[in-house]
Amino acid sequence: MRELVVLGTASQVPTRSRNHNGYFLRWDDEGVLFDPGEGTQRQMIHAGVPASRITRICLTHVHGDHCFGLPGVLSRMVLDGVQHPVDLHFPASGAEVVRALVSLASPGLDLRLLPHGAAGAIAPGLEVRPLRHRIETFGYRLAEPEGRTLLPDRLAAAGIAGAEVTRLQQEGSVRGVRLADVSIPRPGQIFAFVMDTAECDGAGGLADGVDLLVAESTFSDDDAGLAARYLHLTAGQAGALASAAGAGTLVLTHFSSRYRDVSALAGQAVARSCVAAVVAAQDLDRIPFPRRQRDNGVTAGNRRPASPLSVDEDVDPGAVVGMEQDQEQHKVEQQVDGHDVGQ
């Protein structure tokens, strides 16, 4: 099962309806927790995500709204008796902060601290690239290896059935029949997490050809000056990022508390994006991974069709934001005492 569970969508200042950051990615047997801000442990309870499902934690940077929930999550894993090892990835320059946070957690978890300081692979299928923010920040890209999809009609025509199918997959050929003769290429699915950054090459590289892109959308296009000052993306810039990268689905998040209703930000992203769907995330949303796309000979960076896909083919229609969105359903009813700059 592959699914994104949104635990929090606020930026520096949480609101009555938006918790600090937190995103849990179900990726087959792995459970990857990204940027656990304050309150993540409680949000996991609301979302029905057991702490025992976490196998890996990824921090983009060490601003508090992206990591202050770490001690609570780790302590809960100890309380729940988690026995498997847990990898914790973070920028090397934030090691002192990370170690301090870890020291506050209950002891007893097999936690492996894995700092990184440059672009590249950090685990099988997982890579990082630097982003452009006020402190060292890295985004993450998780990619499934490419494979092949067997075609039943070609298997039948070749007389391959039963145990021979398994042999064919393992050995590449059976009785002169090659795997390539009875299958077609299957692109691996790709997920990217781009948080707290101004426009930069690193963001584009992470987003290239992904099926599901989570991107910060701290500011409205109307506040582009603030975005430039504090090194964040506007909603339109997030949409342009997805469009240039040929992403499949764009999930907007990390909204400044100054916006009581984020439907306008969603509209700005839609206006500059040609992706199949733009989702303005709400806390506790569950966003299924888009259906796998077959390889039709196009490059990874532009493998999405130019025309929009049907919503019910790929995503939860209740999460889709577009021109037909019921704005009242998604209205953010907040009472905010101050505004944030979206650490």
CSV table of C-alpha atoms in Angstrom, one decimal:
chain,number,residue,atom,x,y,z
A,1,MET,CA,0.0,0.0,0.0
A,2,ARG,CA,1.2,3.5,-0.9
A,3,GLU,CA,-0.4,6.5,0.7
A,4,LEU,CA,0.4,9.9,2.1
A,5,VAL,CA,-1.1,10.7,5.5
A,6,VAL,CA,-1.0,14.4,6.2
A,7,LEU,CA,-0.5,15.0,9.9
A,8,GLY,CA,0.0,18.8,9.9
A,9,THR,CA,-0.1,21.6,7.3
A,10,ALA,CA,0.8,24.8,9.2
A,11,SER,CA,4.1,26.6,8.9
A,12,GLN,CA,5.8,28.6,11.8
A,13,VAL,CA,2.5,29.3,13.7
A,14,PRO,CA,-0.1,26.6,14.1
A,15,THR,CA,-3.8,27.5,14.0
A,16,ARG,CA,-6.9,26.0,15.4
A,17,SER,CA,-7.3,23.8,12.4
A,18,ARG,CA,-3.7,23.3,11.2
A,19,ASN,CA,-1.1,21.5,13.3
A,20,HIS,CA,2.6,22.0,12.8
A,21,ASN,CA,4.2,19.9,10.0
A,22,GLY,CA,4.1,16.1,9.8
A,23,TYR,CA,3.7,13.7,6.9
A,24,PHE,CA,3.6,9.9,7.0
A,25,LEU,CA,4.3,8.0,3.8
A,26,ARG,CA,3.2,4.4,3.6
A,27,TRP,CA,5.5,2.9,1.0
A,28,ASP,CA,4.9,-0.9,0.9
A,29,ASP,CA,6.7,-2.3,4.0
A,30,GLU,CA,8.3,1.0,4.9
A,31,GLY,CA,6.7,3.9,6.9
A,32,VAL,CA,8.6,7.2,6.4
A,33,LEU,CA,7.9,10.1,8.7
A,34,PHE,CA,8.8,13.5,7.3
A,35,ASP,CA,9.4,16.7,9.4
A,36,PRO,CA,7.6,15.9,12.7
A,37,GLY,CA,6.7,19.2,14.2
A,38,GLU,CA,5.1,19.8,17.6
A,39,GLY,CA,2.0,17.7,18.2
A,40,THR,CA,2.9,15.0,15.6
A,41,GLN,CA,2.4,12.2,18.1
A,42,ARG,CA,-1.2,13.3,18.8
A,43,GLN,CA,-1.9,13.8,15.2
A,44,MET,CA,-0.8,10.2,14.5
A,45,ILE,CA,-3.4,9.0,17.0
A,46,HIS,CA,-6.1,11.0,15.2
A,47,ALA,CA,-4.9,9.7,11.8
A,48,GLY,CA,-4.8,6.1,13.0
A,49,VAL,CA,-1.0,5.8,12.3
A,50,PRO,CA,0.7,3.5,14.8
A,51,ALA,CA,4.1,4.7,15.9
A,52,SER,CA,5.3,1.1,15.3
A,53,ARG,CA,4.8,1.6,11.6
A,54,ILE,CA,7.6,4.1,11.4
A,55,THR,CA,10.8,2.7,9.9
A,56,ARG,CA,12.5,5.9,8.8
A,57,ILE,CA,12.4,9.5,9.8
A,58,CYS,CA,13.5,12.3,7.4
A,59,LEU,CA,14.2,15.9,8.5
A,60,THR,CA,14.6,18.6,5.8
A,61,HIS,CA,16.1,21.0,8.3
A,62,VAL,CA,16.1,21.9,12.0
A,63,HIS,CA,13.7,24.8,12.2
A,64,GLY,CA,11.3,24.0,15.1
A,65,ASP,CA,8.1,23.5,13.1
A,66,HIS,CA,9.9,20.7,11.3
A,67,CYS,CA,11.5,18.8,14.2
A,68,PHE,CA,10.2,19.7,17.7
A,69,GLY,CA,7.8,16.7,17.6
A,70,LEU,CA,10.7,14.3,17.3
A,71,PRO,CA,11.2,13.5,21.0
A,72,GLY,CA,7.6,12.7,21.6
A,73,VAL,CA,7.4,10.4,18.5
A,74,LEU,CA,10.6,8.5,19.6
A,75,SER,CA,9.3,8.2,23.1
A,76,ARG,CA,6.1,6.8,21.9
A,77,MET,CA,7.9,4.2,19.8
A,78,VAL,CA,9.8,3.1,22.9
A,79,LEU,CA,6.5,2.9,24.9
A,80,ASP,CA,5.0,0.8,22.2
A,81,GLY,CA,8.0,-1.6,22.3
A,82,VAL,CA,9.3,-1.0,18.8
A,83,GLN,CA,12.1,-3.5,18.2
A,84,HIS,CA,13.1,-2.8,14.6
A,85,PRO,CA,15.9,-0.3,13.8
A,86,VAL,CA,14.8,3.2,12.8
A,87,ASP,CA,16.9,5.4,10.5
A,88,LEU,CA,17.0,9.1,11.1
A,89,HIS,CA,18.2,11.3,8.2
A,90,PHE,CA,19.0,15.0,8.7
A,91,PRO,CA,21.4,17.7,7.5
A,92,ALA,CA,24.8,17.3,9.0
A,93,SER,CA,24.9,21.0,10.1
A,94,GLY,CA,21.8,20.3,12.3
A,95,ALA,CA,23.5,17.5,14.2
A,96,GLU,CA,23.7,19.4,17.5
A,97,VAL,CA,20.0,20.2,17.5
A,98,VAL,CA,19.1,16.6,16.4
A,99,ARG,CA,21.2,15.1,19.2
A,100,ALA,CA,19.7,17.4,21.7
A,101,LEU,CA,16.2,16.4,20.6
A,102,VAL,CA,17.0,12.7,20.7
A,103,SER,CA,18.4,13.1,24.2
A,104,LEU,CA,15.0,14.2,25.4
A,105,ALA,CA,13.3,11.0,24.2
A,106,SER,CA,13.0,7.9,26.3
A,107,PRO,CA,15.9,5.5,25.8
A,108,GLY,CA,15.6,2.0,24.3
A,109,LEU,CA,15.0,2.6,20.6
A,110,ASP,CA,17.4,1.3,18.0
A,111,LEU,CA,17.8,4.7,16.4
A,112,ARG,CA,20.5,5.2,13.8
A,113,LEU,CA,21.6,8.8,13.2
A,114,LEU,CA,22.5,9.3,9.5
A,115,PRO,CA,23.5,12.9,8.7
A,116,HIS,CA,24.1,14.0,5.1
A,117,GLY,CA,25.8,17.1,3.8
A,118,ALA,CA,25.6,16.8,0.0
A,119,ALA,CA,23.4,15.7,-2.8
A,120,GLY,CA,23.2,12.0,-3.5
A,121,ALA,CA,21.8,8.6,-2.4
A,122,ILE,CA,21.4,8.1,1.3
A,123,ALA,CA,19.6,4.8,1.3
A,124,PRO,CA,18.4,2.3,-1.3
A,125,GLY,CA,16.0,4.3,-3.5
A,126,LEU,CA,16.2,7.4,-1.4
A,127,GLU,CA,18.2,10.5,-2.4
A,128,VAL,CA,18.6,14.1,-1.2
A,129,ARG,CA,19.3,17.4,-2.9
A,130,PRO,CA,20.0,20.8,-1.3
A,131,LEU,CA,17.3,23.4,-1.3
A,132,ARG,CA,17.6,27.2,-0.9
A,133,HIS,CA,16.5,28.3,2.6
A,134,ARG,CA,17.9,30.4,5.5
A,135,ILE,CA,19.6,27.4,7.0
A,136,GLU,CA,20.9,24.2,5.4
A,137,THR,CA,17.9,22.3,4.0
A,138,PHE,CA,17.6,19.2,1.9
A,139,GLY,CA,14.6,17.7,0.1
A,140,TYR,CA,14.0,14.0,-0.4
A,141,ARG,CA,13.1,11.8,-3.4
A,142,LEU,CA,12.0,8.2,-3.0
A,143,ALA,CA,12.0,6.1,-6.2
A,144,GLU,CA,11.0,2.6,-7.0
A,145,PRO,CA,13.2,0.7,-9.4
A,146,GLU,CA,11.8,0.2,-12.9
A,147,GLY,CA,10.3,-3.2,-13.7
A,148,ARG,CA,8.2,-5.0,-16.3
A,149,THR,CA,4.6,-5.8,-16.5
A,150,LEU,CA,3.7,-9.2,-17.9
A,151,LEU,CA,1.1,-9.5,-20.6
A,152,PRO,CA,-1.2,-12.5,-20.2
A,153,ASP,CA,-2.1,-12.7,-23.9
A,154,ARG,CA,1.6,-12.9,-24.9
A,155,LEU,CA,2.3,-15.4,-22.1
A,156,ALA,CA,-0.5,-17.6,-23.4
A,157,ALA,CA,0.6,-17.3,-27.0
A,158,ALA,CA,4.1,-18.4,-25.9
A,159,GLY,CA,2.8,-21.3,-23.9
A,160,ILE,CA,4.2,-20.0,-20.6
A,161,ALA,CA,2.2,-20.7,-17.5
A,162,GLY,CA,2.4,-21.7,-13.9
A,163,ALA,CA,5.9,-22.2,-12.4
A,164,GLU,CA,7.5,-21.2,-15.7
A,165,VAL,CA,6.2,-17.6,-15.2
A,166,THR,CA,8.2,-17.4,-12.0
A,167,ARG,CA,11.3,-18.9,-13.7
A,168,LEU,CA,10.9,-16.4,-16.6
A,169,GLN,CA,10.9,-13.5,-14.1
A,170,GLN,CA,13.9,-14.8,-12.2
A,171,GLU,CA,16.0,-16.0,-15.1
A,172,GLY,CA,15.0,-13.8,-17.9
A,173,SER,CA,14.1,-16.5,-20.4
A,174,VAL,CA,12.4,-19.9,-20.5
A,175,ARG,CA,12.5,-22.3,-23.5
A,176,GLY,CA,13.8,-19.6,-25.8
A,177,VAL,CA,11.1,-17.1,-24.7
A,178,ARG,CA,12.6,-13.9,-23.3
A,179,LEU,CA,11.0,-11.8,-20.6
A,180,ALA,CA,11.1,-8.8,-23.0
A,181,ASP,CA,9.0,-10.7,-25.5
A,182,VAL,CA,6.0,-11.1,-23.1
A,183,SER,CA,6.1,-7.9,-21.1
A,184,ILE,CA,6.4,-4.2,-21.3
A,185,PRO,CA,8.4,-1.7,-19.3
A,186,ARG,CA,6.9,-0.5,-16.0
A,187,PRO,CA,8.2,2.8,-14.7
A,188,GLY,CA,8.9,2.8,-11.0
A,189,GLN,CA,6.8,5.2,-8.9
A,190,ILE,CA,8.5,8.3,-7.5
A,191,PHE,CA,7.7,10.5,-4.5
A,192,ALA,CA,9.3,13.9,-3.7
A,193,PHE,CA,9.2,16.1,-0.6
A,194,VAL,CA,10.2,19.7,-1.2
A,195,MET,CA,9.9,21.8,1.9
A,196,ASP,CA,11.1,25.3,2.9
A,197,THR,CA,12.9,26.6,-0.1
A,198,ALA,CA,12.9,29.4,-2.6
A,199,GLU,CA,13.0,28.4,-6.3
A,200,CYS,CA,16.2,26.5,-7.0
A,201,ASP,CA,17.7,23.7,-9.1
A,202,GLY,CA,17.6,21.3,-6.2
A,203,ALA,CA,13.8,21.5,-6.1
A,204,GLY,CA,13.5,20.9,-9.8
A,205,GLY,CA,15.7,17.9,-9.7
A,206,LEU,CA,13.7,16.4,-6.8
A,207,ALA,CA,10.4,16.9,-8.6
A,208,ASP,CA,11.5,15.7,-12.0
A,209,GLY,CA,8.9,13.2,-13.3
A,210,VAL,CA,7.5,12.3,-9.9
A,211,ASP,CA,4.1,10.7,-9.4
A,212,LEU,CA,3.4,12.6,-6.2
A,213,LEU,CA,5.0,15.9,-5.2
A,214,VAL,CA,4.6,17.4,-1.8
A,215,ALA,CA,5.7,21.1,-2.0
A,216,GLU,CA,5.6,23.9,0.5
A,217,SER,CA,3.2,26.8,-0.4
A,218,THR,CA,3.8,29.2,2.4
A,219,PHE,CA,2.7,32.4,0.7
A,220,SER,CA,0.2,33.6,-1.8
A,221,ASP,CA,1.5,35.0,-5.1
A,222,ASP,CA,0.3,38.4,-3.8
A,223,ASP,CA,2.9,38.1,-1.0
A,224,ALA,CA,5.8,37.2,-3.4
A,225,GLY,CA,8.0,39.8,-1.7
A,226,LEU,CA,7.7,38.0,1.7
A,227,ALA,CA,8.4,34.7,0.0
A,228,ALA,CA,11.6,36.1,-1.5
A,229,ARG,CA,12.6,37.7,1.7
A,230,TYR,CA,12.2,34.5,3.8
A,231,LEU,CA,13.1,32.1,1.1
A,232,HIS,CA,9.9,30.2,0.6
A,233,LEU,CA,7.7,29.3,-2.3
A,234,THR,CA,4.4,31.0,-3.3
A,235,ALA,CA,1.5,28.8,-4.4
A,236,GLY,CA,2.1,29.8,-8.0
A,237,GLN,CA,5.7,28.9,-7.8
A,238,ALA,CA,4.8,25.5,-6.4
A,239,GLY,CA,2.5,25.0,-9.4
A,240,ALA,CA,5.2,26.1,-11.8
A,241,LEU,CA,7.6,23.7,-10.2
A,242,ALA,CA,5.2,20.8,-10.7
A,243,SER,CA,4.5,21.9,-14.3
A,244,ALA,CA,8.1,22.2,-15.3
A,245,ALA,CA,8.9,18.8,-13.7
A,246,GLY,CA,6.0,16.9,-15.3
A,247,ALA,CA,4.8,15.8,-11.9
A,248,GLY,CA,1.6,13.7,-11.6
A,249,THR,CA,-0.1,15.1,-8.5
A,250,LEU,CA,0.9,18.2,-6.5
A,251,VAL,CA,0.1,18.4,-2.8
A,252,LEU,CA,0.3,22.0,-1.3
A,253,THR,CA,1.1,22.5,2.4
A,254,HIS,CA,3.0,24.5,4.9
A,255,PHE,CA,0.6,27.4,4.8
A,256,SER,CA,1.2,30.7,6.6
A,257,SER,CA,-1.4,31.4,9.3
A,258,ARG,CA,-2.2,34.7,7.6
A,259,TYR,CA,-4.5,32.9,5.2
A,260,ARG,CA,-7.8,32.0,6.7
A,261,ASP,CA,-8.9,30.3,3.4
A,262,VAL,CA,-6.3,28.6,1.2
A,263,SER,CA,-8.6,28.1,-1.8
A,264,ALA,CA,-7.1,31.2,-3.5
A,265,LEU,CA,-3.6,29.7,-3.1
A,266,ALA,CA,-4.8,26.5,-4.7
A,267,GLY,CA,-6.2,28.4,-7.6
A,268,GLN,CA,-2.9,30.2,-8.1
A,269,ALA,CA,-1.1,26.8,-8.2
A,270,VAL,CA,-3.7,25.4,-10.6
A,271,ALA,CA,-3.2,28.4,-12.9
A,272,ARG,CA,0.5,27.6,-13.4
A,273,SER,CA,0.4,23.9,-13.2
A,274,CYS,CA,-0.6,21.3,-15.8
A,275,VAL,CA,-0.6,18.3,-13.4
A,276,ALA,CA,-3.5,16.0,-13.1
A,277,ALA,CA,-4.5,17.3,-9.7
A,278,VAL,CA,-3.6,20.0,-7.2
A,279,VAL,CA,-4.4,19.1,-3.6
A,280,ALA,CA,-4.5,21.8,-1.0
A,281,ALA,CA,-3.8,19.6,2.0
A,282,GLN,CA,-5.9,19.7,5.2
A,283,ASP,CA,-4.7,18.1,8.4
A,284,LEU,CA,-5.5,14.3,8.5
A,285,ASP,CA,-6.0,14.0,4.8
A,286,ARG,CA,-5.2,10.7,3.3
A,287,ILE,CA,-3.9,11.0,-0.3
A,288,PRO,CA,-3.6,7.7,-2.2
A,289,PHE,CA,-0.7,7.3,-4.6
A,290,PRO,CA,-1.6,8.0,-8.2
A,291,ARG,CA,-2.1,4.8,-10.3
A,292,ARG,CA,1.1,3.6,-12.0
A,293,GLN,CA,1.7,4.9,-15.5
A,294,ARG,CA,3.0,2.6,-18.2
A,295,ASP,CA,6.0,3.7,-20.1
A,296,ASN,CA,5.0,5.0,-23.5
A,297,GLY,CA,8.5,6.0,-24.6
A,298,VAL,CA,8.6,9.4,-23.1
A,299,THR,CA,11.3,10.7,-20.7
A,300,ALA,CA,10.9,10.6,-17.0
A,301,GLY,CA,10.9,14.4,-16.8
A,302,ASN,CA,7.9,14.7,-19.1
A,303,ARG,CA,6.1,11.4,-18.9
A,304,ARG,CA,2.7,12.8,-17.9
A,305,PRO,CA,0.1,13.4,-20.6
A,306,ALA,CA,-0.6,17.0,-21.5
A,307,SER,CA,-4.3,16.7,-21.0
A,308,PRO,CA,-5.6,16.4,-17.4
A,309,LEU,CA,-6.3,12.9,-16.2
A,310,SER,CA,-9.7,12.0,-14.8
A,311,VAL,CA,-9.8,12.7,-11.1
A,312,ASP,CA,-11.3,9.4,-10.2
A,313,GLU,CA,-8.5,7.6,-12.0
A,314,ASP,CA,-5.8,8.7,-9.7
A,315,VAL,CA,-6.7,10.6,-6.5
A,316,ASP,CA,-9.4,10.9,-3.9
A,317,PRO,CA,-11.9,13.3,-5.4
A,318,GLY,CA,-12.6,14.8,-2.0
A,319,ALA,CA,-9.1,16.1,-1.9
A,320,VAL,CA,-8.9,17.6,-5.3
A,321,VAL,CA,-8.8,21.4,-5.6
A,322,GLY,CA,-9.8,22.9,-8.9
A,323,MET,CA,-12.4,25.2,-10.4
A,324,GLU,CA,-15.2,23.0,-9.3
A,325,GLN,CA,-14.1,22.9,-5.6
A,326,ASP,CA,-16.7,23.4,-3.0
A,327,GLN,CA,-14.9,26.2,-1.2
A,328,GLU,CA,-17.2,26.1,1.8
A,329,GLN,CA,-16.3,22.5,2.5
A,330,HIS,CA,-12.6,23.3,2.6
A,331,LYS,CA,-12.9,26.7,4.3
A,332,VAL,CA,-10.3,27.2,7.0
A,333,GLU,CA,-12.0,28.6,10.1
A,334,GLN,CA,-9.1,30.0,12.1
A,335,GLN,CA,-8.6,32.7,14.7
A,336,VAL,CA,-5.0,33.8,14.5
A,337,ASP,CA,-3.4,36.2,16.9
A,338,GLY,CA,-0.4,36.8,14.8
A,339,HIS,CA,1.1,36.0,11.4
A,340,ASP,CA,4.2,33.9,10.7
A,341,VAL,CA,6.9,34.0,8.2
A,342,GLY,CA,6.9,30.3,7.7
A,343,GLN,CA,10.2,29.3,9.3
